[in-house]
Short mmCIF file of C-alpha atoms and ligand atoms in Angstrom, two decimals:
data_model
loop_
_atom_site.label_atom_id
_atom_site.label_comp_id
_atom_site.label_asym_id
_atom_site.label_seq_id
_atom_site.Cartn_x
_atom_site.Cartn_y
_atom_site.Cartn_z
CA UNK A 1 94.21 99.43 61.93
CA UNK A 2 97.79 98.37 62.41
CA UNK A 3 98.62 101.82 61.09
CA UNK A 4 96.76 103.63 63.50
CA UNK A 5 98.60 105.78 65.87
CA UNK A 6 97.52 106.65 69.83
CA UNK A 7 98.83 108.76 71.89
CA UNK A 8 98.42 108.38 75.70
CA UNK A 9 99.25 111.05 78.31
CA UNK A 10 99.85 110.21 81.36
CA UNK A 11 101.36 106.57 82.94
CA UNK A 12 99.13 106.78 85.73
CA UNK A 13 97.12 103.07 85.96
CA UNK A 14 94.36 104.66 83.79
CA UNK A 15 96.63 105.42 81.13
CA UNK A 16 98.65 102.51 81.30
CA UNK A 17 94.91 100.42 80.99
CA UNK A 18 94.39 102.40 78.21
CA UNK A 19 97.61 101.60 76.82
CA UNK A 20 97.88 97.87 76.96
CA UNK A 21 94.55 97.12 75.72
CA UNK A 22 95.03 99.13 72.42
CA UNK A 23 98.46 97.57 71.89
CA UNK A 24 97.15 93.93 72.29
CA UNK A 25 94.32 95.11 69.63
CA UNK A 26 97.21 96.05 67.38
CA UNK A 27 97.60 99.60 67.84
CA UNK A 28 101.00 101.75 67.71
CA UNK A 29 100.55 103.07 71.13
CA UNK A 30 102.85 105.80 72.90
CA UNK A 31 102.51 106.80 76.54
CA UNK A 32 103.81 110.78 77.24
CA UNK A 33 104.93 110.81 80.78
CA UNK A 34 105.81 114.40 82.71
CA UNK A 35 107.55 112.53 85.40
CA UNK A 36 110.93 110.55 85.46
CA UNK A 37 108.94 107.49 86.70
CA UNK A 38 105.46 105.57 85.47
CA UNK A 39 102.15 105.42 88.22
CA UNK A 40 101.36 108.36 88.35
CA UNK A 41 99.67 108.99 92.25
CA UNK A 42 101.51 105.57 92.79
CA UNK A 43 104.80 106.42 92.00
CA UNK A 44 107.60 105.18 94.97
CA UNK A 45 110.43 107.49 96.94
CA UNK A 46 113.52 105.19 97.57
CA UNK A 47 116.17 106.67 99.80
CA UNK A 48 118.95 105.01 102.53
CA UNK A 49 117.46 101.56 102.50
CA UNK A 50 113.54 102.47 102.81
CA UNK A 51 111.29 102.34 99.89
CA UNK A 52 108.23 104.17 100.24
CA UNK A 53 104.85 103.83 97.91
CA UNK A 54 103.75 107.74 97.49
CA UNK A 55 100.29 107.28 97.20
CA UNK A 56 97.74 104.46 97.07
CA UNK A 57 98.37 101.69 100.14
CA UNK A 58 95.17 99.44 100.26
CA UNK A 59 94.50 96.82 97.70
CA UNK A 60 91.12 96.09 97.52
CA UNK A 61 88.73 94.70 94.67
CA UNK A 62 91.33 91.90 93.75
CA UNK A 63 88.98 90.26 91.56
CA UNK A 64 88.73 93.93 89.10
CA UNK A 65 93.33 93.34 88.95
CA UNK A 66 92.68 89.42 87.97
CA UNK A 67 90.10 90.28 85.68
CA UNK A 68 92.27 93.39 84.44
CA UNK A 69 95.66 90.97 84.11
CA UNK A 70 93.39 87.80 82.28
CA UNK A 71 93.06 90.40 79.31
CA UNK A 72 96.49 89.23 78.53
CA UNK A 73 96.49 86.07 79.67
CA UNK A 74 97.91 86.58 82.91
CA UNK A 75 97.37 86.39 86.60
CA UNK A 76 98.00 89.15 89.35
CA UNK A 77 100.99 86.42 90.75
CA UNK A 78 102.82 86.60 87.52
CA UNK A 79 103.91 89.46 88.70
CA UNK A 80 103.82 90.13 92.64
CA UNK A 81 102.71 87.62 95.53
CA UNK A 82 99.85 88.46 96.92
CA UNK A 83 99.26 88.48 100.77
CA UNK A 84 95.62 88.63 102.73
CA UNK A 85 96.36 91.22 105.46
CA UNK A 86 94.98 89.51 109.01
CA UNK A 87 93.67 91.93 110.46
CA UNK A 88 92.83 93.62 107.39
CA UNK A 89 93.75 96.96 109.46
CA UNK A 90 92.79 98.17 113.17
CA UNK A 91 90.91 101.25 114.16
CA UNK A 92 92.24 103.15 117.17
CA UNK A 93 88.83 104.98 118.86
CA UNK A 94 91.39 106.15 121.71
CA UNK A 95 94.15 104.80 124.41
CA UNK A 96 93.69 100.68 125.00
CA UNK A 97 90.67 100.90 123.04
CA UNK A 98 91.42 99.36 119.33
CA UNK A 99 89.32 97.48 117.23
CA UNK A 100 91.31 95.12 114.40
CA UNK A 101 89.23 94.18 111.67
CA UNK A 102 89.69 89.98 111.02
CA UNK A 103 89.60 88.33 107.29
CA UNK A 104 87.33 85.67 109.25
CA UNK A 105 83.82 86.39 108.53
CA UNK A 106 83.29 83.98 111.70
CA UNK A 107 85.32 86.27 113.79
CA UNK A 108 83.92 88.95 112.05
CA UNK A 109 80.25 88.46 113.51
CA UNK A 110 81.92 87.54 117.33
CA UNK A 111 83.38 90.90 117.24
CA UNK A 112 79.88 93.04 116.04
CA UNK A 113 78.04 90.46 118.61
CA UNK A 114 80.41 91.64 121.27
CA UNK A 115 80.26 95.33 120.55
CA UNK A 116 76.61 95.55 119.74
CA UNK A 117 74.46 92.10 120.88
CA UNK A 118 72.14 91.24 118.31
CA UNK A 119 74.56 93.20 115.60
CA UNK A 120 75.87 90.17 113.81
CA UNK A 121 72.49 89.35 112.09
CA UNK A 122 72.05 92.68 110.93
CA UNK A 123 76.08 92.68 109.61
CA UNK A 124 74.69 89.46 107.59
CA UNK A 125 71.70 91.22 105.99
CA UNK A 126 73.95 94.53 105.86
CA UNK A 127 76.79 92.08 103.91
CA UNK A 128 74.53 90.19 101.65
CA UNK A 129 72.62 93.42 100.27
CA UNK A 130 76.36 94.82 99.76
CA UNK A 131 77.23 91.33 97.97
CA UNK A 132 74.44 92.28 95.18
CA UNK A 133 75.50 95.87 94.95
CA UNK A 134 78.45 94.78 94.28
CA UNK A 135 77.98 92.51 91.71
CA UNK A 136 75.64 94.58 89.75
CA UNK A 137 77.30 97.69 90.40
CA UNK A 138 80.81 95.97 89.13
CA UNK A 139 79.41 94.06 86.62
CA UNK A 140 76.58 96.03 84.99
CA UNK A 141 77.29 99.56 85.94
CA UNK A 142 80.74 100.24 86.08
CA UNK A 143 82.14 99.19 82.49
CA UNK A 144 79.82 101.97 80.79
CA UNK A 145 81.26 104.63 79.20
CA UNK A 146 78.17 106.65 80.65
CA UNK A 147 78.20 108.89 77.84
CA UNK A 148 74.79 110.07 78.83
CA UNK A 149 71.81 108.74 80.62
CA UNK A 150 69.93 106.58 77.64
CA UNK A 151 72.66 104.27 78.45
CA UNK A 152 71.17 103.53 81.97
CA UNK A 153 67.82 103.14 80.71
CA UNK A 154 66.96 99.84 80.79
CA UNK A 155 64.12 98.67 82.93
CA UNK A 156 66.12 95.59 84.40
CA UNK A 157 68.98 98.11 85.66
CA UNK A 158 66.23 100.70 86.47
CA UNK A 159 64.61 97.92 88.84
CA UNK A 160 67.97 96.99 90.09
CA UNK A 161 69.22 100.86 91.10
CA UNK A 162 65.90 100.86 93.06
CA UNK A 163 67.25 97.28 95.61
CA UNK A 164 70.41 99.22 95.65
CA UNK A 165 68.94 102.78 97.43
CA UNK A 166 70.81 104.79 95.25
CA UNK A 167 68.65 107.62 96.69
CA UNK A 168 69.18 107.02 100.14
CA UNK A 169 73.00 108.45 101.74
CA UNK A 170 75.25 105.73 103.56
CA UNK A 171 74.78 107.25 106.47
CA UNK A 172 70.93 106.72 106.97
CA UNK A 173 71.80 103.10 105.47
CA UNK A 174 73.98 101.81 108.23
CA UNK A 175 72.43 103.89 111.01
CA UNK A 176 69.19 101.52 109.96
CA UNK A 177 70.98 98.17 110.87
CA UNK A 178 73.68 99.44 113.67
CA UNK A 179 73.36 101.82 116.91
CA UNK A 180 76.85 101.31 118.12
CA UNK A 181 78.88 104.40 117.37
CA UNK A 182 82.19 101.87 116.89
CA UNK A 183 80.58 99.94 114.21
CA UNK A 184 79.05 102.92 112.42
CA UNK A 185 82.31 104.45 112.00
CA UNK A 186 83.99 101.32 110.99
CA UNK A 187 81.22 100.47 108.44
CA UNK A 188 81.50 104.50 107.40
CA UNK A 189 85.06 104.42 106.86
CA UNK A 190 85.22 102.79 103.12
CA UNK A 191 83.69 105.58 101.61
CA UNK A 192 85.85 107.77 102.78
CA UNK A 193 87.69 106.27 99.31
CA UNK A 194 85.17 107.92 97.40
CA UNK A 195 86.16 110.99 98.58
CA UNK A 196 82.76 112.27 100.14
CA UNK A 197 81.28 112.03 103.69
CA UNK A 198 79.01 109.26 103.96
CA UNK A 199 75.86 111.30 104.31
CA UNK A 200 76.52 112.51 100.84
CA UNK A 201 77.15 109.38 99.27
CA UNK A 202 74.61 107.06 97.78
CA UNK A 203 73.99 103.88 99.52
CA UNK A 204 74.65 101.61 96.47
CA UNK A 205 78.29 102.01 97.80
CA UNK A 206 77.75 100.11 100.82
CA UNK A 207 79.55 97.65 97.83
CA UNK A 208 82.42 99.12 99.45
CA UNK A 209 81.57 97.38 102.81
CA UNK A 210 81.52 93.86 100.74
CA UNK A 211 84.98 95.02 99.12
CA UNK A 212 86.34 96.11 102.42
CA UNK A 213 85.17 93.01 104.94
CA UNK A 214 84.13 90.01 102.65
CA UNK A 215 86.79 90.32 99.91
CA UNK A 216 89.57 91.88 102.02
CA UNK A 217 92.52 93.75 102.78
CA UNK A 218 95.22 92.62 100.48
CA UNK A 219 99.31 93.77 99.67
CA UNK A 220 101.65 93.09 96.94
CA UNK A 221 104.85 92.15 98.20
CA UNK A 222 107.02 95.05 97.34
CA UNK A 223 104.47 97.17 97.32
CA UNK A 224 101.41 98.88 95.18
CA UNK A 225 103.67 99.76 92.84
CA UNK A 226 104.27 96.48 91.73
CA UNK A 227 101.19 96.95 90.10
CA UNK A 228 102.60 99.46 87.79
CA UNK A 229 105.49 97.54 87.22
CA UNK A 230 103.54 94.62 85.69
CA UNK A 231 101.30 96.78 83.45
CA UNK A 232 104.52 98.52 82.60
CA UNK A 233 105.72 94.81 81.55
CA UNK A 234 102.74 93.89 79.71
CA UNK A 235 102.51 97.37 77.60
CA UNK A 236 106.30 97.00 76.74
CA UNK A 237 105.77 93.35 75.68
CA UNK A 238 102.96 94.68 73.11
CA UNK A 239 105.24 97.17 72.22
CA UNK A 240 103.84 100.43 73.83
CA UNK A 241 106.17 102.86 73.67
CA UNK A 242 106.56 105.10 77.37
CA UNK A 243 108.20 108.55 76.94
CA UNK A 244 108.82 109.46 80.43
CA UNK A 245 110.33 113.09 81.54
CA UNK A 246 107.88 114.18 78.33
CA UNK A 247 105.42 116.50 79.41
CA UNK A 248 102.59 117.79 77.22
CA UNK A 249 102.42 121.39 77.03
CA UNK A 250 99.53 122.29 74.35
CA UNK A 251 96.81 120.04 72.52
CA UNK A 252 96.39 121.69 69.28
CA UNK A 253 93.18 121.37 67.03
CA UNK A 254 92.26 121.61 63.29
CA UNK A 255 89.07 120.90 62.11
CA UNK A 256 87.80 119.18 65.16
CA UNK A 257 90.60 116.76 65.37
CA UNK A 258 93.71 117.16 67.27
CA UNK A 259 96.58 118.19 64.93
CA UNK A 260 99.28 118.18 66.87
CA UNK A 261 100.75 117.42 70.67
CA UNK A 262 103.20 119.67 71.78
CA UNK A 263 105.70 118.62 74.56
CA UNK A 264 109.09 119.98 76.38
CA UNK A 265 110.26 117.44 74.15
CA UNK A 266 109.25 117.99 70.89
CA UNK A 267 105.65 117.48 69.09
CA UNK A 268 103.63 114.02 68.74
CA UNK A 269 100.75 113.27 66.00
CA UNK A 270 98.56 110.47 66.32
CA UNK A 271 95.45 108.92 64.99
CA UNK A 272 93.91 109.10 68.87
CA UNK A 273 94.59 110.65 71.64
CA UNK A 274 93.34 109.45 75.06
CA UNK A 275 94.11 111.86 77.97
CA UNK A 276 94.95 110.42 81.48
CA UNK A 277 96.28 113.41 82.80
CA UNK A 278 94.12 115.08 85.56
CA UNK A 279 90.68 115.84 83.60
CA UNK A 280 91.06 119.95 84.54
CA UNK A 281 94.88 120.20 83.29
CA UNK A 282 93.84 118.90 80.19
CA UNK A 283 90.34 120.56 79.35
CA UNK A 284 91.28 124.17 80.78
CA UNK A 285 95.09 124.09 80.37
CA UNK A 286 96.20 121.91 77.48
CA UNK A 287 93.58 122.56 75.28
CA UNK A 288 92.52 126.64 73.62
CA UNK A 289 89.01 127.49 74.40
CA UNK A 290 86.67 126.91 72.10
CA UNK A 291 87.79 123.11 72.44
CA UNK A 292 87.40 122.73 76.38
CA UNK A 293 84.72 120.46 77.35
CA UNK A 294 83.86 122.72 80.54
CA UNK A 295 84.08 126.40 81.66
CA UNK A 296 86.39 127.45 84.79
CA UNK A 297 83.08 128.35 86.74
CA UNK A 298 82.26 124.45 86.13
CA UNK A 299 85.64 123.16 87.48
CA UNK A 300 85.17 125.20 90.52
CA UNK A 301 81.81 123.68 91.45
CA UNK A 302 82.91 120.53 91.34
CA UNK A 303 82.98 118.89 94.85
CA UNK A 304 86.48 117.88 94.99
CA UNK A 305 87.71 114.58 97.14
CA UNK A 306 90.22 115.49 99.67
CA UNK A 307 93.83 116.05 99.21
CA UNK A 308 96.35 115.33 102.10
CA UNK A 309 99.03 115.99 104.23
CA UNK A 310 101.75 113.12 103.94
CA UNK A 311 105.00 112.05 105.82
CA UNK A 312 107.34 109.27 104.37
CA UNK A 313 108.81 108.19 107.65
CA UNK A 314 112.20 105.94 108.33
CA UNK A 315 112.65 104.80 111.89
CA UNK A 316 115.72 103.28 113.36
CA UNK A 317 113.96 100.83 115.74
CA UNK A 318 110.42 98.48 115.15
CA UNK A 319 107.47 99.97 116.71
CA UNK A 320 105.43 97.41 118.22
CA UNK A 321 101.74 96.87 118.82
CA UNK A 322 101.04 98.62 115.18
CA UNK A 323 99.59 96.89 112.30
CA UNK A 324 100.13 97.34 108.50
CA UNK A 325 97.15 99.25 108.57
CA UNK A 326 96.15 101.88 111.48
CA UNK A 327 93.45 104.65 111.58
CA UNK A 328 93.33 107.01 114.12
CA UNK A 329 89.64 107.41 114.65
CA UNK A 330 90.05 108.82 117.92
CA UNK A 331 88.68 112.38 117.38
CA UNK A 332 85.09 113.44 115.99
CA UNK A 333 85.10 112.51 112.32
CA UNK A 334 82.05 114.79 112.09
CA UNK A 335 84.03 117.76 112.79
CA UNK A 336 87.04 117.01 110.41
CA UNK A 337 84.50 116.20 107.96
CA UNK A 338 83.10 119.71 108.13
CA UNK A 339 86.53 121.19 108.21
CA UNK A 340 87.09 119.45 104.47
CA UNK A 341 83.60 119.77 102.88
CA UNK A 342 81.51 122.59 104.66
CA UNK A 343 84.10 124.95 106.20
CA UNK A 344 87.33 124.50 104.61
CA UNK A 345 90.16 124.85 107.00
CA UNK A 346 93.31 123.04 108.28
CA UNK A 347 91.49 121.10 111.00
CA UNK A 348 91.55 121.08 114.35
CA UNK A 349 91.79 117.83 115.60
CA UNK A 350 92.13 115.69 112.48
CA UNK A 351 91.86 112.24 112.17
CA UNK A 352 94.55 109.91 110.30
CA UNK A 353 95.77 107.08 108.65
CA UNK A 354 99.69 105.73 109.54
CA UNK A 355 100.63 102.49 107.09
CA UNK A 356 103.57 100.44 108.38
CA UNK A 357 104.43 98.44 105.25
CA UNK A 358 107.34 96.75 106.83
CA UNK A 359 104.96 94.45 108.98
CA UNK A 360 104.32 92.85 106.03
CA UNK A 361 107.50 93.37 103.97
CA UNK A 362 111.03 93.16 105.15
CA UNK A 363 111.91 94.75 101.97
CA UNK A 364 110.50 98.06 103.04
CA UNK A 365 112.54 99.02 105.68
CA UNK A 366 116.32 98.20 106.57
CA UNK A 367 116.26 95.36 109.35
CA UNK A 368 115.09 96.46 112.49
CA UNK A 369 113.87 99.85 110.95
CA UNK A 370 110.17 100.82 110.55
CA UNK A 371 108.74 102.19 106.92
CA UNK A 372 105.73 104.46 108.34
CA UNK A 373 103.43 106.74 105.65
CA UNK A 374 101.39 109.24 107.51
CA UNK A 375 98.11 110.62 105.73
CA UNK A 376 95.89 113.15 106.70
CA UNK A 377 92.88 114.29 104.85
CA UNK A 378 92.42 117.86 104.09
CA UNK A 379 90.06 120.30 102.31
CA UNK A 380 91.77 121.13 98.52
CA UNK A 381 92.46 124.03 97.40
CA UNK A 382 93.67 125.29 101.35
CA UNK A 383 97.45 127.11 101.80
CA UNK A 384 100.20 125.12 102.16
CA UNK A 385 103.79 125.57 103.45
CA UNK A 386 106.45 124.42 105.81
CA UNK A 387 105.70 125.62 108.80
CA UNK A 388 101.74 124.49 108.40
CA UNK A 389 103.45 120.83 107.50
CA UNK A 390 105.11 120.84 111.00
CA UNK A 391 102.78 122.01 113.13
CA UNK A 392 100.62 119.13 111.83
CA UNK A 393 103.31 116.59 111.77
CA UNK A 394 104.05 117.24 115.65
CA UNK A 395 100.10 117.00 116.60
CA UNK A 396 100.17 113.71 114.51
CA UNK A 397 103.15 112.29 116.42
CA UNK A 398 101.90 113.04 119.56
CA UNK A 399 98.77 111.53 119.34
CA UNK A 400 100.40 108.46 117.68
CA UNK A 401 102.92 108.45 120.75
CA UNK A 402 99.74 108.86 123.10
CA UNK A 403 97.18 106.50 121.55
CA UNK A 404 99.18 103.50 120.73
CA UNK A 405 101.58 104.38 124.25
CA UNK A 406 104.55 103.49 121.27
CA UNK A 407 107.48 106.40 121.67
CA UNK A 408 108.31 107.62 118.01
CA UNK A 409 109.54 111.26 117.37
CA UNK A 410 113.24 110.34 118.85
CA UNK A 411 113.37 107.38 116.64
CA UNK A 412 112.83 108.98 113.25
CA UNK A 413 115.78 109.27 111.07
CA UNK A 414 114.32 109.77 107.38
CA UNK A 415 111.06 112.20 107.10
CA UNK A 416 109.65 113.61 104.16
CA UNK A 417 106.45 115.63 103.97
CA UNK A 418 104.21 115.49 100.94
CA UNK A 419 101.26 118.03 100.30
CA UNK A 420 98.96 119.84 98.39
CA UNK A 421 101.59 122.07 96.06
CA UNK A 422 103.75 118.67 95.84
CA UNK A 423 100.22 117.39 93.82
CA UNK A 424 99.81 120.43 92.22
CA UNK A 425 103.60 120.41 90.53
CA UNK A 426 104.06 116.79 90.05
CA UNK A 427 100.77 115.66 88.88
CA UNK A 428 99.02 119.23 87.76
CA UNK A 429 96.35 118.13 90.17
CA UNK A 430 93.43 120.63 90.36
CA UNK A 431 93.44 122.29 93.87
CA UNK A 432 95.48 120.06 94.91
CA UNK A 433 93.43 117.06 95.27
CA UNK A 434 94.84 113.88 95.96
CA UNK A 435 92.24 111.35 94.41
CA UNK A 436 89.83 113.03 92.19
CA UNK A 437 86.39 114.26 91.93
CA UNK A 438 84.08 112.88 95.20
CA UNK A 439 81.68 110.35 94.44
CA UNK A 440 78.56 111.82 95.25
CA UNK A 441 75.04 111.10 93.72
CA UNK A 442 75.35 114.06 91.30
CA UNK A 443 78.61 113.35 90.47
CA UNK A 444 78.08 109.85 89.98
CA UNK A 445 77.95 108.03 86.43
CA UNK A 446 76.71 110.19 83.70
CA UNK A 447 76.85 113.07 85.97
CA UNK A 448 80.84 113.04 86.03
CA UNK A 449 83.05 115.53 83.85
CA UNK A 450 82.39 113.04 80.34
CA UNK A 451 84.73 110.97 78.87
CA UNK A 452 83.54 112.30 75.11
CA UNK A 453 85.53 115.37 74.09
CA UNK A 454 82.23 117.28 72.94
CA UNK A 455 84.50 119.35 70.51
CA UNK A 456 86.72 116.90 69.22
CA UNK A 457 86.45 113.63 66.90
CA UNK A 458 89.44 112.02 67.98
CA UNK A 459 90.25 112.47 72.01
CA UNK A 460 88.64 111.16 75.20
CA UNK A 461 89.73 111.69 78.55
CA UNK A 462 90.13 108.90 81.16
CA UNK A 463 91.33 108.62 84.88
CA UNK A 464 89.79 109.44 88.48
CA UNK A 465 88.17 112.97 87.27
CA UNK A 466 85.66 110.86 84.81
CA UNK A 467 83.94 107.46 85.06
CA UNK A 468 83.68 105.19 87.26
CA UNK A 469 85.77 107.34 89.94
CA UNK A 470 88.73 107.44 92.21
CA UNK A 471 90.86 104.75 93.62
CA UNK A 472 93.43 102.34 91.84
CA UNK A 473 90.59 99.39 90.64
CA UNK A 474 87.93 102.22 89.11
CA UNK A 475 91.33 103.90 87.34
CA UNK A 476 92.19 100.39 85.88
CA UNK A 477 88.61 100.20 84.62
CA UNK A 478 87.93 103.83 83.16
CA UNK A 479 91.29 102.88 80.84
CA UNK A 480 89.49 99.58 79.34
CA UNK A 481 86.61 101.65 79.20
CA UNK A 482 88.48 104.65 77.16
CA UNK A 483 89.95 101.87 74.99
CA UNK A 484 87.17 100.48 74.17
CA UNK A 485 85.20 103.45 73.39
CA UNK A 486 88.27 104.79 71.31
CA UNK A 487 88.16 101.92 69.49
CA UNK A 488 84.88 102.24 68.32
CA UNK A 489 85.39 105.74 67.27
CA UNK A 490 88.31 104.72 65.13
CA UNK A 491 86.46 102.09 63.39
CA UNK A 492 83.27 104.94 63.00
C1 FAD B 501 97.85 109.71 99.23
C2 FAD B 501 97.01 108.60 98.28
C3 FAD B 501 96.45 107.74 98.86
C4 FAD B 501 95.59 106.92 97.56
N1 FAD B 501 95.16 105.59 98.23
C5 FAD B 501 94.54 105.19 97.95
C6 FAD B 501 94.21 103.46 98.28
O1 FAD B 501 94.48 103.20 98.96
N2 FAD B 501 93.79 102.47 97.05
C7 FAD B 501 93.08 102.96 96.08
O2 FAD B 501 92.86 102.07 95.47
N3 FAD B 501 93.37 104.02 95.72
C8 FAD B 501 94.17 105.13 96.34
N4 FAD B 501 94.30 106.63 96.07
C9 FAD B 501 93.87 106.54 94.82
C10 FAD B 501 94.34 106.47 93.30
O3 FAD B 501 95.56 106.29 93.35
C11 FAD B 501 94.43 107.00 92.41
O4 FAD B 501 92.67 107.12 91.86
C12 FAD B 501 94.69 106.25 91.29
O5 FAD B 501 96.04 106.00 91.04
C13 FAD B 501 94.29 107.70 89.49
O6 FAD B 501 95.07 107.04 88.82
P1 FAD B 501 95.19 107.65 87.13
O7 FAD B 501 95.87 107.45 86.19
O8 FAD B 501 93.89 108.35 87.44
O9 FAD B 501 95.65 109.34 87.69
P2 FAD B 501 97.43 109.62 88.05
O10 FAD B 501 97.82 108.66 89.00
O11 FAD B 501 97.45 110.89 88.42
O12 FAD B 501 97.99 109.46 86.33
C14 FAD B 501 97.76 110.50 85.52
C15 FAD B 501 99.46 110.71 85.15
O13 FAD B 501 99.25 111.94 83.89
C16 FAD B 501 100.89 112.47 84.25
N5 FAD B 501 100.42 113.61 83.52
C17 FAD B 501 99.74 114.96 84.56
N6 FAD B 501 99.97 115.64 83.28
C18 FAD B 501 100.52 115.51 82.54
C19 FAD B 501 100.94 116.41 81.18
N7 FAD B 501 100.64 117.78 80.80
N8 FAD B 501 101.96 115.70 80.46
C20 FAD B 501 102.13 114.47 80.64
N9 FAD B 501 101.65 113.54 82.08
C21 FAD B 501 101.05 114.63 82.66
C22 FAD B 501 100.82 112.73 85.84
O14 FAD B 501 102.48 112.80 86.32
C23 FAD B 501 100.73 110.96 86.28
O15 FAD B 501 101.41 110.23 86.12
C24 FAD B 501 95.07 107.22 96.45
C25 FAD B 501 95.48 108.17 96.23
C26 FAD B 501 96.85 109.23 96.82
C27 FAD B 501 97.08 110.15 96.00
#
């Protein structure tokens, strides 16, 4: 085993997780990463004393991080200070119409009761069911490689699946318990992380509400990239070599085995390959046709998660009133969702999200300044350009000022936009998607693009486009599953 060499393509969470697990088991591991920083979508951009997490900003499911670090005898807090946010986040429903989601369960129940009399009982039941789903989903389902339906043919699991309302939608499940539109929006929001509409997302994902409301919203001081730094330090402590600025340009296959990996910095060979690069890129652009898992048509007919228009903004003053996480739900949710999924176009009246890390982390901005991250979800594959980005910058700034009552435009001293074309150029992202494939029922578990390379014996796919799905915790889990499967396959 000690002689076996594994190449991991991509230093995102999934690739790094695979690398850490395999190296700890004694394999020689080399990671080939296109960009000059590890972390994939969780890179950082630093300028003029401001430090921006470029992608993920919500630290949910702290148990998944704990479990990962425990594999190496560590704790997240050995690497970064973790702070629970309270309120977890704020929702702006309109001017002077806000809802702060408290960390305390008693306060949360009171808040529900206040908005919809009697609803605290519904909340209790809803969260008990969600807790059960979280326990089963994150315990029994999520670590299955989903190579085939047979992994799920287990009477106990089938029985549990029915009690998890696998076939009902999140939308109907939430409406069964609550009538008030504000509470409905609050409870439907977490599934947006899964990249699909609540009406297309199975109700088993109300486990996300448990993650949100019970397990809480956390922040690693220093930013989400601290997780990446921690993983790199574990990987390197077990001898993993991470080669940055090294783009894989072709995976050559002979006799159903990867025989050579061409990169912009020379060729590599290995006993086994795990590709954590965007699945469609590796499948369609790095492999010759006979070795691909899927056709162009297959990819074209997948429901991708949205892309995003992002702005990284530094101001020369503090912005009072806003919280660390702020959701601007002051426009019609359905209309924006239709403009992402049914009739793809730049939105008429977008919902958007503003993160202000400097509210929690003084290191994110110079003193007296604020670090703001604006995110507007967009249909993947749309036309992108500077003029369009600017148009929406104006729309979001106007709405921000009007809804919060805080002037912002004239305090902006640093600004960078990021959207579809950047996702494609930086990560080889299919259609410029931000977070992979949508978790609809027909794209869950064994219906997702397979981890196994059907025509290659020594290669696997990992990352947010395969199991278990989009998000940092799933990417961490995906990397662990791939490492375990790779070990089995190397032993066969
Ligand atoms: C704007 C945004 C906001 C998000 N918000 C959250 C959030 O708040 N919370 C959350 O949990 N999740 C969030 N996510 C999702 C989360 O960031 C991703 O699901 C996760 O980071 C994906 O990890 P990954 O390893 O699968 O892929 P990636 O991070 O994309 O890693 C793949 C790596 O492969 C590299 N690569 C690609 N092609 C090649 C090649 N040919 N050769 C070498 N290397 C290559 C890429 O450069 C990249 O580093 C967000 C994502 C985005 C974009």
